[in-house]
């Protein structure tokens, strides 16, 4: 004989049935009204080292553009990305790795130097084996980066030419820095055989320079770069100019680089220094839906986001609408082109095609 159940059990059961009935009734009403909860849209940004400038910029984009249910700031019209969008930043080796990841479809988007994107589109340099990345598209020109050449203070390096025979970090093979560093060496009539090359990450290279095991480091990043400021503060390194005839030869061969000066005061205690700069582009594959990219770009350049962007500013023209379509070394994504045209940054196309609707995507 089963023991008799206490009366509170029956009350709980009755309450459960009542709640279940209310849920089913509400679900039926929602279905009848044709309402569906926001769809989750996963969108990744492949960035760079966690101590570089790409990773925090990717995190900032993710924070501003993600639009999960219940986020109050996203109720403002077009301040976030499309409803249901979840943006995440991923660390990587840098520009070359990001281009390959986007081209292979393993990530939604990535950040990459303009010169690296140009090589990918042409199937040159590190992209010779894979061939031209014809489906690569530019979402926006985000900001300008400077090439830094940092030398140990006791290395007696005063110019690029002085790197001959020295231990020099060119960065990792997946980075954009190594592409630009090799171009600089060539322009100054040096080769990797004329130096003692190092291919460690910026973090490890910094440690090696501080411990006297490395003489110089090439680094591309939006100023100011924390790693560089740290070395200057500790008085173990100095910034070396990239100038003279070597820079002239470099710019004549590399149209996506430009002469620039890191102004005095950018790094505490450091004078202004001549160098070259390159733009950081946000890239995606052409298969990303036009409406999705349009919504992302529209949210990013909403004036309501300007204060948050300026608080994290690095480099030059940081996520400014007037520069967003400049120096795109691959075609603009149709979603970006649509928004930039509406915003007056681009002239209207002769026969604009209708926007594609946002297809269903699985999380």
CSV table of C-alpha atoms in Angstrom, one decimal:
chain,number,residue,atom,x,y,z
A,1,UNK,CA,0.0,0.0,0.0
A,2,UNK,CA,1.5,3.4,-1.1
A,3,UNK,CA,1.8,6.1,1.6
A,4,UNK,CA,-0.7,8.9,1.3
A,5,UNK,CA,0.9,12.0,-0.3
A,6,UNK,CA,0.8,15.2,1.8
A,7,UNK,CA,-1.7,17.9,0.9
A,8,UNK,CA,1.0,20.4,-0.1
A,9,UNK,CA,2.1,18.0,-2.9
A,10,UNK,CA,-1.3,18.3,-4.5
A,11,UNK,CA,-1.2,22.0,-4.2
A,12,UNK,CA,2.2,22.1,-5.9
A,13,UNK,CA,1.0,19.8,-8.7
A,14,UNK,CA,-2.1,21.9,-9.2
A,15,UNK,CA,0.0,25.0,-9.4
A,16,UNK,CA,2.3,23.4,-11.9
A,17,UNK,CA,-0.6,22.5,-14.1
A,18,UNK,CA,-1.9,26.0,-13.9
A,19,UNK,CA,1.4,27.6,-14.8
A,20,UNK,CA,1.9,25.1,-17.7
A,21,UNK,CA,-1.6,25.9,-18.9
A,22,UNK,CA,-0.8,29.6,-18.9
A,23,UNK,CA,2.5,29.1,-20.7
A,24,UNK,CA,0.7,27.0,-23.4
A,25,UNK,CA,-2.0,29.6,-23.7
A,26,UNK,CA,0.6,32.4,-24.1
A,27,UNK,CA,2.6,30.4,-26.6
A,28,UNK,CA,-0.6,29.9,-28.6
A,29,UNK,CA,-1.4,33.6,-28.6
A,30,UNK,CA,2.2,34.5,-29.6
A,31,UNK,CA,2.1,32.0,-32.5
A,32,UNK,CA,-1.3,33.4,-33.5
A,33,UNK,CA,0.1,36.9,-33.6
A,34,UNK,CA,3.0,35.8,-35.8
A,35,UNK,CA,5.7,36.9,-33.2
A,36,UNK,CA,9.0,35.1,-33.1
A,37,UNK,CA,11.8,35.8,-30.6
A,38,UNK,CA,15.0,37.4,-32.1
A,39,UNK,CA,17.2,35.0,-34.0
A,40,UNK,CA,20.7,34.5,-32.7
A,41,UNK,CA,23.3,35.5,-35.3
A,42,UNK,CA,26.9,34.5,-34.4
A,43,UNK,CA,29.5,36.8,-35.9
A,44,UNK,CA,33.2,36.4,-35.1
A,45,UNK,CA,36.1,38.9,-35.6
A,46,UNK,CA,39.6,37.4,-35.9
A,47,UNK,CA,42.0,40.0,-34.4
A,48,UNK,CA,45.6,39.5,-33.2
A,49,UNK,CA,47.6,39.1,-30.1
A,50,UNK,CA,45.9,40.0,-26.8
A,51,UNK,CA,48.6,42.5,-26.1
A,52,UNK,CA,48.4,44.2,-29.5
A,53,UNK,CA,45.8,46.8,-30.8
A,54,UNK,CA,43.7,44.5,-32.9
A,55,UNK,CA,42.3,42.4,-30.0
A,56,UNK,CA,41.0,45.3,-27.9
A,57,UNK,CA,39.5,47.0,-31.0
A,58,UNK,CA,37.8,43.7,-31.8
A,59,UNK,CA,36.5,43.6,-28.2
A,60,UNK,CA,35.2,47.1,-28.6
A,61,UNK,CA,33.3,46.3,-31.8
A,62,UNK,CA,31.8,43.2,-30.1
A,63,UNK,CA,30.7,45.3,-27.1
A,64,UNK,CA,29.1,48.0,-29.2
A,65,UNK,CA,27.4,45.9,-31.9
A,66,UNK,CA,26.2,42.8,-30.1
A,67,UNK,CA,22.4,42.9,-29.8
A,68,UNK,CA,21.1,40.2,-27.5
A,69,UNK,CA,17.6,40.3,-26.1
A,70,UNK,CA,17.1,42.7,-23.2
A,71,UNK,CA,20.0,45.1,-23.7
A,72,UNK,CA,18.6,48.5,-23.0
A,73,UNK,CA,21.1,50.5,-25.0
A,74,UNK,CA,20.2,48.6,-28.2
A,75,UNK,CA,16.6,49.8,-28.0
A,76,UNK,CA,18.0,53.1,-29.4
A,77,UNK,CA,17.5,52.9,-33.2
A,78,UNK,CA,20.5,51.4,-35.0
A,79,UNK,CA,23.0,51.9,-32.1
A,80,UNK,CA,23.8,48.2,-32.1
A,81,UNK,CA,23.8,45.6,-34.9
A,82,UNK,CA,20.8,43.7,-36.1
A,83,UNK,CA,18.6,42.2,-33.4
A,84,UNK,CA,20.0,38.8,-32.2
A,85,UNK,CA,23.5,39.6,-33.3
A,86,UNK,CA,26.3,38.2,-31.0
A,87,UNK,CA,29.7,39.5,-31.9
A,88,UNK,CA,32.9,37.9,-30.5
A,89,UNK,CA,36.6,38.8,-30.8
A,90,UNK,CA,39.1,36.0,-31.3
A,91,UNK,CA,42.8,36.2,-30.7
A,92,UNK,CA,45.0,35.2,-33.7
A,93,UNK,CA,48.5,35.6,-35.1
A,94,UNK,CA,47.5,38.7,-37.1
A,95,UNK,CA,46.7,39.9,-40.6
A,96,UNK,CA,47.8,37.0,-42.7
A,97,UNK,CA,46.2,34.5,-40.4
A,98,UNK,CA,43.0,36.5,-40.4
A,99,UNK,CA,42.8,36.8,-44.2
A,100,UNK,CA,43.2,33.0,-44.5
A,101,UNK,CA,40.6,32.4,-41.8
A,102,UNK,CA,38.0,34.6,-43.6
A,103,UNK,CA,38.9,33.2,-47.0
A,104,UNK,CA,38.4,29.6,-45.7
A,105,UNK,CA,35.1,30.4,-44.0
A,106,UNK,CA,36.3,29.5,-40.5
A,107,UNK,CA,35.5,33.0,-39.2
A,108,UNK,CA,32.9,35.6,-40.2
A,109,UNK,CA,35.4,38.5,-40.4
A,110,UNK,CA,38.8,39.7,-39.4
A,111,UNK,CA,41.1,42.7,-39.1
A,112,UNK,CA,44.0,43.0,-41.5
A,113,UNK,CA,46.5,45.6,-42.9
A,114,UNK,CA,45.6,47.1,-46.2
A,115,UNK,CA,48.9,45.9,-47.8
A,116,UNK,CA,48.2,42.4,-46.7
A,117,UNK,CA,44.7,42.5,-48.1
A,118,UNK,CA,46.1,43.7,-51.5
A,119,UNK,CA,48.5,40.8,-51.6
A,120,UNK,CA,45.7,38.3,-50.8
A,121,UNK,CA,43.4,39.7,-53.5
A,122,UNK,CA,46.3,39.4,-56.0
A,123,UNK,CA,47.4,35.9,-54.7
A,124,UNK,CA,50.9,37.2,-54.1
A,125,UNK,CA,53.4,37.0,-51.2
A,126,UNK,CA,52.2,34.6,-48.5
A,127,UNK,CA,49.1,33.8,-50.6
A,128,UNK,CA,50.9,32.4,-53.7
A,129,UNK,CA,50.0,28.8,-52.8
A,130,UNK,CA,46.3,29.5,-52.0
A,131,UNK,CA,45.8,31.8,-55.0
A,132,UNK,CA,43.8,35.0,-55.2
A,133,UNK,CA,41.2,35.6,-52.5
A,134,UNK,CA,38.6,36.8,-54.9
A,135,UNK,CA,35.7,36.7,-52.5
A,136,UNK,CA,37.4,39.0,-49.9
A,137,UNK,CA,35.4,42.1,-49.1
A,138,UNK,CA,36.1,45.2,-47.0
A,139,UNK,CA,33.6,46.1,-44.3
A,140,UNK,CA,35.4,49.4,-43.4
A,141,UNK,CA,38.7,51.1,-43.0
A,142,UNK,CA,38.9,51.3,-39.3
A,143,UNK,CA,42.1,53.3,-38.5
A,144,UNK,CA,45.7,54.0,-39.4
A,145,UNK,CA,48.6,52.0,-37.9
A,146,UNK,CA,52.2,53.1,-37.6
A,147,UNK,CA,55.3,50.9,-38.2
A,148,UNK,CA,57.5,51.0,-35.1
A,149,UNK,CA,61.1,50.1,-35.2
A,150,UNK,CA,62.3,49.7,-31.6
A,151,UNK,CA,65.9,49.2,-30.7
A,152,UNK,CA,67.6,48.3,-27.4
A,153,UNK,CA,69.2,51.5,-26.0
A,154,UNK,CA,72.6,49.9,-25.9
A,155,UNK,CA,72.5,48.4,-29.4
A,156,UNK,CA,74.0,51.5,-31.2
A,157,UNK,CA,71.2,51.2,-33.8
A,158,UNK,CA,70.4,54.7,-35.1
A,159,UNK,CA,68.8,53.9,-38.5
A,160,UNK,CA,67.3,51.0,-40.4
A,161,UNK,CA,70.7,50.5,-42.1
A,162,UNK,CA,72.3,49.8,-38.7
A,163,UNK,CA,70.2,46.6,-38.5
A,164,UNK,CA,72.8,44.7,-40.5
A,165,UNK,CA,74.2,41.9,-38.4
A,166,UNK,CA,71.8,42.6,-35.6
A,167,UNK,CA,69.3,40.3,-33.9
A,168,UNK,CA,65.9,41.6,-35.2
A,169,UNK,CA,62.4,40.5,-34.5
A,170,UNK,CA,60.2,40.5,-37.7
A,171,UNK,CA,57.2,39.0,-35.8
A,172,UNK,CA,55.4,35.7,-36.5
A,173,UNK,CA,54.7,34.3,-40.0
A,174,UNK,CA,50.9,34.8,-39.6
A,175,UNK,CA,51.2,38.5,-38.9
A,176,UNK,CA,51.0,41.6,-41.1
A,177,UNK,CA,54.1,43.0,-39.4
A,178,UNK,CA,56.4,40.5,-41.0
A,179,UNK,CA,55.1,41.4,-44.4
A,180,UNK,CA,55.8,45.1,-43.9
A,181,UNK,CA,59.1,44.4,-42.1
A,182,UNK,CA,60.4,42.4,-45.1
A,183,UNK,CA,59.4,45.2,-47.5
A,184,UNK,CA,61.3,47.7,-45.3
A,185,UNK,CA,64.4,45.6,-45.3
A,186,UNK,CA,64.3,45.2,-49.1
A,187,UNK,CA,63.8,49.0,-49.5
A,188,UNK,CA,66.9,49.6,-47.4
A,189,UNK,CA,68.8,47.0,-49.3
A,190,UNK,CA,69.0,44.5,-46.5
A,191,UNK,CA,67.9,40.9,-46.5
A,192,UNK,CA,66.9,38.4,-43.8
A,193,UNK,CA,70.3,36.8,-44.3
A,194,UNK,CA,72.0,40.2,-43.5
A,195,UNK,CA,70.4,40.2,-40.1
A,196,UNK,CA,69.8,37.6,-37.4
A,197,UNK,CA,66.0,37.2,-37.8
A,198,UNK,CA,63.7,36.3,-35.0
A,199,UNK,CA,60.1,35.2,-35.5
A,200,UNK,CA,58.6,35.2,-32.0
A,201,UNK,CA,55.5,37.0,-31.0
A,202,UNK,CA,55.7,40.6,-29.9
A,203,UNK,CA,55.3,39.7,-26.3
A,204,UNK,CA,58.2,37.2,-26.3
A,205,UNK,CA,60.3,39.5,-28.5
A,206,UNK,CA,59.8,42.3,-25.9
A,207,UNK,CA,61.0,40.0,-23.1
A,208,UNK,CA,64.1,39.0,-25.2
A,209,UNK,CA,65.0,42.7,-25.9
A,210,UNK,CA,64.6,43.6,-22.2
A,211,UNK,CA,66.9,40.7,-21.3
A,212,UNK,CA,69.6,41.6,-23.8
A,213,UNK,CA,68.9,38.7,-26.2
A,214,UNK,CA,67.5,40.8,-29.0
A,215,UNK,CA,68.6,44.1,-30.6
A,216,UNK,CA,65.5,45.4,-32.4
A,217,UNK,CA,61.8,44.8,-33.0
A,218,UNK,CA,59.5,45.7,-35.8
A,219,UNK,CA,55.9,46.3,-34.7
A,220,UNK,CA,52.9,47.5,-36.6
A,221,UNK,CA,50.1,48.9,-34.4
A,222,UNK,CA,47.8,51.9,-33.7
A,223,UNK,CA,49.5,54.4,-31.5
A,224,UNK,CA,50.1,54.4,-28.6
A,225,UNK,CA,51.1,50.7,-28.1
A,226,UNK,CA,51.3,49.7,-24.5
A,227,UNK,CA,54.2,47.3,-25.0
A,228,UNK,CA,56.3,50.0,-26.6
A,229,UNK,CA,55.4,52.6,-23.9
A,230,UNK,CA,56.5,50.1,-21.3
A,231,UNK,CA,59.9,49.6,-22.9
A,232,UNK,CA,60.4,53.4,-23.2
A,233,UNK,CA,59.3,53.9,-19.6
A,234,UNK,CA,61.9,51.3,-18.4
A,235,UNK,CA,64.5,53.1,-20.5
A,236,UNK,CA,65.6,50.0,-22.2
A,237,UNK,CA,64.6,50.9,-25.8
A,238,UNK,CA,64.4,53.8,-28.2
A,239,UNK,CA,62.3,54.5,-31.4
A,240,UNK,CA,64.3,54.4,-34.6
A,241,UNK,CA,63.2,56.5,-37.6
A,242,UNK,CA,62.2,55.0,-40.9
A,243,UNK,CA,63.1,57.8,-43.3
A,244,UNK,CA,65.5,59.0,-46.1
A,245,UNK,CA,66.1,57.3,-49.4
A,246,UNK,CA,65.1,53.9,-48.1
A,247,UNK,CA,61.6,55.2,-47.2
A,248,UNK,CA,61.3,56.8,-50.7
A,249,UNK,CA,62.1,53.4,-52.3
A,250,UNK,CA,59.7,51.7,-50.0
A,251,UNK,CA,56.8,54.0,-50.8
A,252,UNK,CA,57.4,53.7,-54.5
A,253,UNK,CA,57.1,49.9,-54.3
A,254,UNK,CA,54.3,49.8,-51.7
A,255,UNK,CA,51.4,52.1,-52.6
A,256,UNK,CA,49.4,51.1,-49.6
A,257,UNK,CA,52.0,52.5,-47.2
A,258,UNK,CA,52.3,56.2,-46.6
A,259,UNK,CA,54.9,58.5,-45.0
A,260,UNK,CA,53.9,59.5,-41.5
A,261,UNK,CA,55.2,61.0,-38.3
A,262,UNK,CA,54.5,59.6,-34.8
A,263,UNK,CA,54.0,63.0,-33.1
A,264,UNK,CA,55.9,64.1,-30.1
A,265,UNK,CA,53.9,63.2,-27.0
A,266,UNK,CA,52.3,60.1,-28.4
A,267,UNK,CA,54.7,58.2,-26.2
A,268,UNK,CA,55.6,59.8,-22.9
A,269,UNK,CA,59.2,61.1,-23.0
A,270,UNK,CA,59.7,60.3,-26.7
A,271,UNK,CA,60.3,62.9,-29.5
A,272,UNK,CA,58.5,62.7,-32.8
A,273,UNK,CA,59.8,60.1,-35.2
A,274,UNK,CA,59.5,59.6,-39.0
A,275,UNK,CA,57.9,56.3,-40.1
A,276,UNK,CA,55.3,54.8,-42.4
A,277,UNK,CA,51.7,54.0,-41.8
A,278,UNK,CA,49.2,51.5,-43.1
A,279,UNK,CA,45.4,51.3,-42.7
A,280,UNK,CA,43.7,48.6,-40.7
A,281,UNK,CA,40.8,47.1,-42.6
A,282,UNK,CA,37.8,45.1,-41.3
A,283,UNK,CA,37.2,42.3,-43.9
A,284,UNK,CA,34.7,39.6,-44.5
A,285,UNK,CA,33.8,37.1,-47.2
A,286,UNK,CA,31.3,38.2,-50.0
A,287,UNK,CA,28.9,35.5,-48.8
A,288,UNK,CA,28.1,37.4,-45.6
A,289,UNK,CA,24.5,38.7,-46.1
A,290,UNK,CA,24.2,42.2,-47.3
A,291,UNK,CA,21.5,43.2,-44.8
A,292,UNK,CA,23.6,41.9,-41.9
A,293,UNK,CA,26.7,43.9,-42.9
A,294,UNK,CA,24.6,46.9,-43.6
A,295,UNK,CA,23.1,46.7,-40.1
A,296,UNK,CA,26.5,46.2,-38.5
A,297,UNK,CA,28.0,49.2,-40.3
A,298,UNK,CA,25.0,51.4,-39.6
A,299,UNK,CA,25.2,50.6,-35.9
A,300,UNK,CA,29.0,51.2,-35.8
A,301,UNK,CA,28.8,54.7,-37.3
A,302,UNK,CA,25.8,55.8,-35.3
A,303,UNK,CA,26.8,59.1,-33.7
A,304,UNK,CA,25.5,57.8,-30.3
A,305,UNK,CA,28.6,55.4,-30.3
A,306,UNK,CA,31.1,58.2,-30.8
A,307,UNK,CA,31.9,58.8,-27.2
A,308,UNK,CA,32.6,55.1,-26.5
A,309,UNK,CA,34.8,55.0,-29.6
A,310,UNK,CA,36.8,58.0,-28.7
A,311,UNK,CA,37.5,56.7,-25.2
A,312,UNK,CA,39.3,53.7,-26.8
A,313,UNK,CA,40.9,55.6,-29.7
A,314,UNK,CA,44.2,54.3,-31.2
A,315,UNK,CA,46.1,55.4,-34.3
A,316,UNK,CA,44.7,57.9,-36.8
A,317,UNK,CA,41.1,58.4,-38.2
A,318,UNK,CA,39.8,55.9,-35.6
A,319,UNK,CA,36.5,54.5,-36.9
A,320,UNK,CA,35.6,57.8,-38.5
A,321,UNK,CA,32.9,57.8,-41.2
A,322,UNK,CA,34.7,60.1,-43.6
A,323,UNK,CA,37.6,57.6,-43.8
A,324,UNK,CA,35.5,54.4,-43.7
A,325,UNK,CA,35.6,53.7,-47.5
A,326,UNK,CA,39.2,55.0,-48.1
A,327,UNK,CA,42.1,52.7,-49.2
A,328,UNK,CA,39.9,49.6,-49.5
A,329,UNK,CA,42.4,47.3,-51.2
A,330,UNK,CA,39.6,44.8,-51.9
A,331,UNK,CA,36.0,45.6,-53.1
A,332,UNK,CA,33.7,47.0,-50.4
A,333,UNK,CA,31.1,44.6,-49.2
A,334,UNK,CA,27.7,45.4,-50.8
A,335,UNK,CA,26.2,46.0,-47.3
A,336,UNK,CA,28.9,48.6,-46.5
A,337,UNK,CA,28.7,50.2,-49.9
A,338,UNK,CA,24.9,50.6,-49.4
A,339,UNK,CA,25.3,52.3,-46.0
A,340,UNK,CA,28.2,54.5,-47.1
A,341,UNK,CA,26.2,55.6,-50.1
A,342,UNK,CA,23.2,56.5,-47.9
A,343,UNK,CA,25.5,58.4,-45.5
A,344,UNK,CA,27.0,60.4,-48.4
A,345,UNK,CA,30.5,58.9,-48.2
A,346,UNK,CA,30.1,57.2,-51.6
A,347,UNK,CA,28.4,58.4,-54.8
A,348,UNK,CA,25.3,56.4,-55.7
A,349,UNK,CA,25.9,53.5,-58.1
A,350,UNK,CA,24.3,53.9,-61.6
A,351,UNK,CA,21.9,51.0,-61.1
A,352,UNK,CA,21.9,49.9,-57.5
A,353,UNK,CA,20.5,46.4,-57.0
A,354,UNK,CA,17.9,45.6,-54.3
A,355,UNK,CA,19.2,44.5,-50.9
A,356,UNK,CA,19.1,40.8,-50.1
A,357,UNK,CA,17.1,39.8,-47.2
A,358,UNK,CA,18.8,38.3,-44.1
A,359,UNK,CA,18.6,34.5,-44.4
A,360,UNK,CA,18.1,32.2,-41.5
A,361,UNK,CA,21.4,31.4,-39.7
A,362,UNK,CA,22.1,28.8,-37.0
A,363,UNK,CA,23.9,29.8,-33.9
